[in-house]
mmCIF file of C-alpha atoms and ligand atoms in Angstrom:
data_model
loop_
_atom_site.group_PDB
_atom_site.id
_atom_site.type_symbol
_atom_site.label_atom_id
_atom_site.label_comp_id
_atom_site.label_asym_id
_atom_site.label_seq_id
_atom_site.Cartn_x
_atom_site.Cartn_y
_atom_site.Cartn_z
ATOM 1 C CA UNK A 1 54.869 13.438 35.462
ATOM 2 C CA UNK A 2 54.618 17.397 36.637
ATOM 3 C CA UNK A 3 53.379 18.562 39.926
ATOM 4 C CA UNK A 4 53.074 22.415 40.573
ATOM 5 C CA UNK A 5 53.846 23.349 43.989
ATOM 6 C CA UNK A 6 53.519 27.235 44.812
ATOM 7 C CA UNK A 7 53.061 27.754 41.262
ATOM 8 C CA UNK A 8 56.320 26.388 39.939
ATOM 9 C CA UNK A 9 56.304 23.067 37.581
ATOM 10 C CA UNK A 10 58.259 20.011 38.812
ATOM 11 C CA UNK A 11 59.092 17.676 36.512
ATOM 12 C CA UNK A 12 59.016 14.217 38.874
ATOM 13 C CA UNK A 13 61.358 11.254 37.928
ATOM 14 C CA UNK A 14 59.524 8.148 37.605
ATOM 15 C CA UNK A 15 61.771 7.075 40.741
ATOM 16 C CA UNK A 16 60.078 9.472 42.701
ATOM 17 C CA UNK A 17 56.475 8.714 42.148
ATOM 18 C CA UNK A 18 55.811 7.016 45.093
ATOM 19 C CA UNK A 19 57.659 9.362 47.285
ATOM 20 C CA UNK A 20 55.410 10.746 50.233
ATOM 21 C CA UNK A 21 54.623 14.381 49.528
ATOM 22 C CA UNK A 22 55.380 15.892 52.965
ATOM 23 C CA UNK A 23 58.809 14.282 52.582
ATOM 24 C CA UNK A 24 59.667 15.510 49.008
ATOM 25 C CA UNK A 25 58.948 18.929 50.113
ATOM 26 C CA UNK A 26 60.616 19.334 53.064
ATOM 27 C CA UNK A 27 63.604 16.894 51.764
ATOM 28 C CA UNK A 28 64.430 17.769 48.081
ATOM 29 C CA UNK A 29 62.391 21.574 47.901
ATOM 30 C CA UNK A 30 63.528 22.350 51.351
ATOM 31 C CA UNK A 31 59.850 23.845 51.978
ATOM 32 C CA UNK A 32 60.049 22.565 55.855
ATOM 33 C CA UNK A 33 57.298 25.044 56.711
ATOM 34 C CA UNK A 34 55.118 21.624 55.916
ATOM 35 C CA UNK A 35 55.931 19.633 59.027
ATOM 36 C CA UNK A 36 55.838 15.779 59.701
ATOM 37 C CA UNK A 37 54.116 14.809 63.209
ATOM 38 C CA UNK A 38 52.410 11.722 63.175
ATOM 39 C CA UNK A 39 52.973 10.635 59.642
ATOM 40 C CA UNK A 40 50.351 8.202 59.342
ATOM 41 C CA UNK A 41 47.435 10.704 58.884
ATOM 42 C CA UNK A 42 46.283 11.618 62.610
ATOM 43 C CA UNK A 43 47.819 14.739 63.553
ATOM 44 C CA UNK A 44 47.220 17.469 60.748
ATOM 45 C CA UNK A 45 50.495 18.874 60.972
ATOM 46 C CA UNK A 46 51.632 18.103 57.210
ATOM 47 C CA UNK A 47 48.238 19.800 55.951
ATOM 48 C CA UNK A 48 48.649 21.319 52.328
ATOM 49 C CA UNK A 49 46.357 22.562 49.537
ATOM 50 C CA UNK A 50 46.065 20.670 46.759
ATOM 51 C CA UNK A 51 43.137 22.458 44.166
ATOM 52 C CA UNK A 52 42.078 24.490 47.043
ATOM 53 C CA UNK A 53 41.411 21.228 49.380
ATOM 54 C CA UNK A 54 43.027 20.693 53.008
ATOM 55 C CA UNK A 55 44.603 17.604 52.647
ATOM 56 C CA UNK A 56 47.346 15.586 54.387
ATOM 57 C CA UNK A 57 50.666 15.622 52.498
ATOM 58 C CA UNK A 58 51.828 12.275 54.596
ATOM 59 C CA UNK A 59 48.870 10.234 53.264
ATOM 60 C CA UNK A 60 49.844 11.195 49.616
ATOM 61 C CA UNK A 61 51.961 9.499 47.287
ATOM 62 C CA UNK A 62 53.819 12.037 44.377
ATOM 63 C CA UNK A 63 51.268 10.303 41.505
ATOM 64 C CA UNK A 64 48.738 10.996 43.990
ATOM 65 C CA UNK A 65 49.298 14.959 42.849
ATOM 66 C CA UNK A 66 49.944 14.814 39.483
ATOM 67 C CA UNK A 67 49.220 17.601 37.292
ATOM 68 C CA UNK A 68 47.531 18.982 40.582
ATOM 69 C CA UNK A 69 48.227 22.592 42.013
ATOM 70 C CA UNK A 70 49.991 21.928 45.440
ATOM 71 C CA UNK A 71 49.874 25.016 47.925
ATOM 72 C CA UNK A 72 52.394 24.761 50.828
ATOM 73 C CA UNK A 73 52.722 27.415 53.558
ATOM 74 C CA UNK A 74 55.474 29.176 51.856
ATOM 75 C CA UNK A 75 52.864 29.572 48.930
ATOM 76 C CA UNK A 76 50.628 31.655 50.717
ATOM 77 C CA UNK A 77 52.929 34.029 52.449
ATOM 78 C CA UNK A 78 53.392 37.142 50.500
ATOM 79 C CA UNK A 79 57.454 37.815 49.686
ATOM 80 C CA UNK A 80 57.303 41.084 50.523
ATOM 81 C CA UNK A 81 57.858 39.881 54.417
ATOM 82 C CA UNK A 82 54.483 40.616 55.404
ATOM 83 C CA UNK A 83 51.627 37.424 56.739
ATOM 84 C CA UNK A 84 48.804 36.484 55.324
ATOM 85 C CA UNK A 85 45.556 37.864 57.323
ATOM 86 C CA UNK A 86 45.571 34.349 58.831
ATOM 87 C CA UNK A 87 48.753 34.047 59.696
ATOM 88 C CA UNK A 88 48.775 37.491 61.598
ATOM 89 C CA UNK A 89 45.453 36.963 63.050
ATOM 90 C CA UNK A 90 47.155 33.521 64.770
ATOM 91 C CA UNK A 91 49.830 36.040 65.635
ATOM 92 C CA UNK A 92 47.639 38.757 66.812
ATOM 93 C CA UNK A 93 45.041 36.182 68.946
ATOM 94 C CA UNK A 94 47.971 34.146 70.587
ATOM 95 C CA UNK A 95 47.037 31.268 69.123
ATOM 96 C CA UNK A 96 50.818 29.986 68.531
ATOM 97 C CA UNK A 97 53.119 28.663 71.332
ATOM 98 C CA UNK A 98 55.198 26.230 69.768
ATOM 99 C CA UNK A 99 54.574 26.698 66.288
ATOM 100 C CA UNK A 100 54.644 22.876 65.415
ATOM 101 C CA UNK A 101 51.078 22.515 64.079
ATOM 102 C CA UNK A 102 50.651 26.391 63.016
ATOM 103 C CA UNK A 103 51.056 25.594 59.128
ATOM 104 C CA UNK A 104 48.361 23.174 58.858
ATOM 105 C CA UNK A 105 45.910 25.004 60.739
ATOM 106 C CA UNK A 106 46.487 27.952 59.169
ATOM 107 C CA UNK A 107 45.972 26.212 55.420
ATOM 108 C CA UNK A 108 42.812 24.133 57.095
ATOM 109 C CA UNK A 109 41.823 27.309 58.281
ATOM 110 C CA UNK A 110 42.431 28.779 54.282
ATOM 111 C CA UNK A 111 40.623 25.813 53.031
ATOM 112 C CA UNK A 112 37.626 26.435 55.504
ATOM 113 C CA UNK A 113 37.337 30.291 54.343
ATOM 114 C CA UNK A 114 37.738 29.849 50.939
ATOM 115 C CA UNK A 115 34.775 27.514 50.876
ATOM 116 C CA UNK A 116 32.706 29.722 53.893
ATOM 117 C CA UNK A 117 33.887 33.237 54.013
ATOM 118 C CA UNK A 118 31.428 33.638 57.251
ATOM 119 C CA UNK A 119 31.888 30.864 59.361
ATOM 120 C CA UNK A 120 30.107 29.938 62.512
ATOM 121 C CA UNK A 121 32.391 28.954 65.246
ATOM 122 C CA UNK A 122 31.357 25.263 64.880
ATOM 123 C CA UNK A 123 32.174 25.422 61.204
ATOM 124 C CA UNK A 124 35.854 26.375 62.203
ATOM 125 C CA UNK A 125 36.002 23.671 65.143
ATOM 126 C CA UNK A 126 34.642 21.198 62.534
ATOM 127 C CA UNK A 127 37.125 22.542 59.871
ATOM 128 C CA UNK A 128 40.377 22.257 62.434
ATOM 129 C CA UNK A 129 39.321 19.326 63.946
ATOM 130 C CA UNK A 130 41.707 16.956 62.197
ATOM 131 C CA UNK A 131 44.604 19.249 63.283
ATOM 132 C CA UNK A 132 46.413 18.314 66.558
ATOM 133 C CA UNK A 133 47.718 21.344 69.087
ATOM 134 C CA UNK A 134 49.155 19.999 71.981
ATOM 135 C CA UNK A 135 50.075 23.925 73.229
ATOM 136 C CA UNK A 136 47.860 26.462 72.898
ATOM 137 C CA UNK A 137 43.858 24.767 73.943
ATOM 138 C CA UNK A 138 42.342 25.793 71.028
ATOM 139 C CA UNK A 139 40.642 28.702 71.882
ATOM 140 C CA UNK A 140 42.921 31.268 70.452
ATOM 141 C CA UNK A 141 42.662 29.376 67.540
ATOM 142 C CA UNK A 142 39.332 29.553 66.324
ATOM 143 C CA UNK A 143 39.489 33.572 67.570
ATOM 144 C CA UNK A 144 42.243 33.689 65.075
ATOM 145 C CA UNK A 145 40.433 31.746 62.237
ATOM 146 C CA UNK A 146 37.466 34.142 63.118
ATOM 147 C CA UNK A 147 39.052 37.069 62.727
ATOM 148 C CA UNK A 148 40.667 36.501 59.946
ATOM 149 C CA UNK A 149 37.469 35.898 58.086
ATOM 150 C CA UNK A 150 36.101 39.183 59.022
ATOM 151 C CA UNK A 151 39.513 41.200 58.062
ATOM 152 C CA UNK A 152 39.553 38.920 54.619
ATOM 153 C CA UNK A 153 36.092 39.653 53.882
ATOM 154 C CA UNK A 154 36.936 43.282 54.204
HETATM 155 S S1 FES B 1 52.191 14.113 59.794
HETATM 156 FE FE1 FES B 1 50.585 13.919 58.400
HETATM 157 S S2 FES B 1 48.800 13.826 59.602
HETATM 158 FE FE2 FES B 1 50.440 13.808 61.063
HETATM 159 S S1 FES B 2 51.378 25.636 69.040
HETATM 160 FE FE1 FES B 2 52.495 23.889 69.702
HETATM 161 S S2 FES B 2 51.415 22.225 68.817
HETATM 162 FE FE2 FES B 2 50.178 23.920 68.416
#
């Protein structure tokens, strides 16, 4: 069985195919940008892409992902050091204290704009409802999610 995370093929051992897929990428890729609050489904802080869909890394088995294209919050960062528009709009808008839960909302926040490149407000509260902040009050998130769709739709 292969799974592509970030673009790179992993050839899974049968051993492994019921492995969670929050913990097999923070404990054998060391991608630990995907973090593990809840782990039963609840908090949205293991959120991933998998084809382009928010989903919750804790809830999924390895087999569950198979020959699927996994997106972790590494995989959206550009290498050159700089953030994605998202990422530097949370930045910007304040909308990180901690930093616990920033990962998933920003990829539930990719999901939402690659679906809705102009969202209303309640389309990003809907969209980032399933992720948990226990810092910042929200507000400074959806400003962030907002402006990043206007500075990615430019
Ligand atoms: S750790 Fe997966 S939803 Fe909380
Ligand atoms: S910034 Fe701390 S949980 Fe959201």
């Amino acid at each position: 069985m292969k799974l592509n995370i970030n673009g790179t093929e992993h050839e899974i051992p049968e051993v492994l195919q019921d492995k969670k897929l929050a913990a097999y990428l923070r404990e054998d890729l060391m991608l630990t940008g995907t973090k593990i609050g809840c782990d039963i489904g609840v908090c949205g802080s293991c959120t991933v892409l998998v084809n382009n869909k928010a989903l919750r890394s804790c809830k999924l088995k390895l087999k569950d992902v198979a020959e699927k294209q996994v997106i972790t919050i590494e995989g959206i960062t550009p290498k050159d050091g700089t953030l994605h528009p998202i990422q530097q709009a949370f930045v910007d808008c304040g909308a990180i204290q901690c930093g616990f839960c920033t990962p998933g909302m920003v990829l539930s926040a990719w999901a939402l704009l690659h679906e809705t490149p102009h969202p209303s407000r309640q389309q990003v509260r809907n969209a980032l409802k399933g992720n948990l902040c226990r810092c910042t009050g929200y507000q400074q998130i959806i400003d962030a999610v907002m402006q990043a769709a206007e500075v990615m739709r430019d």
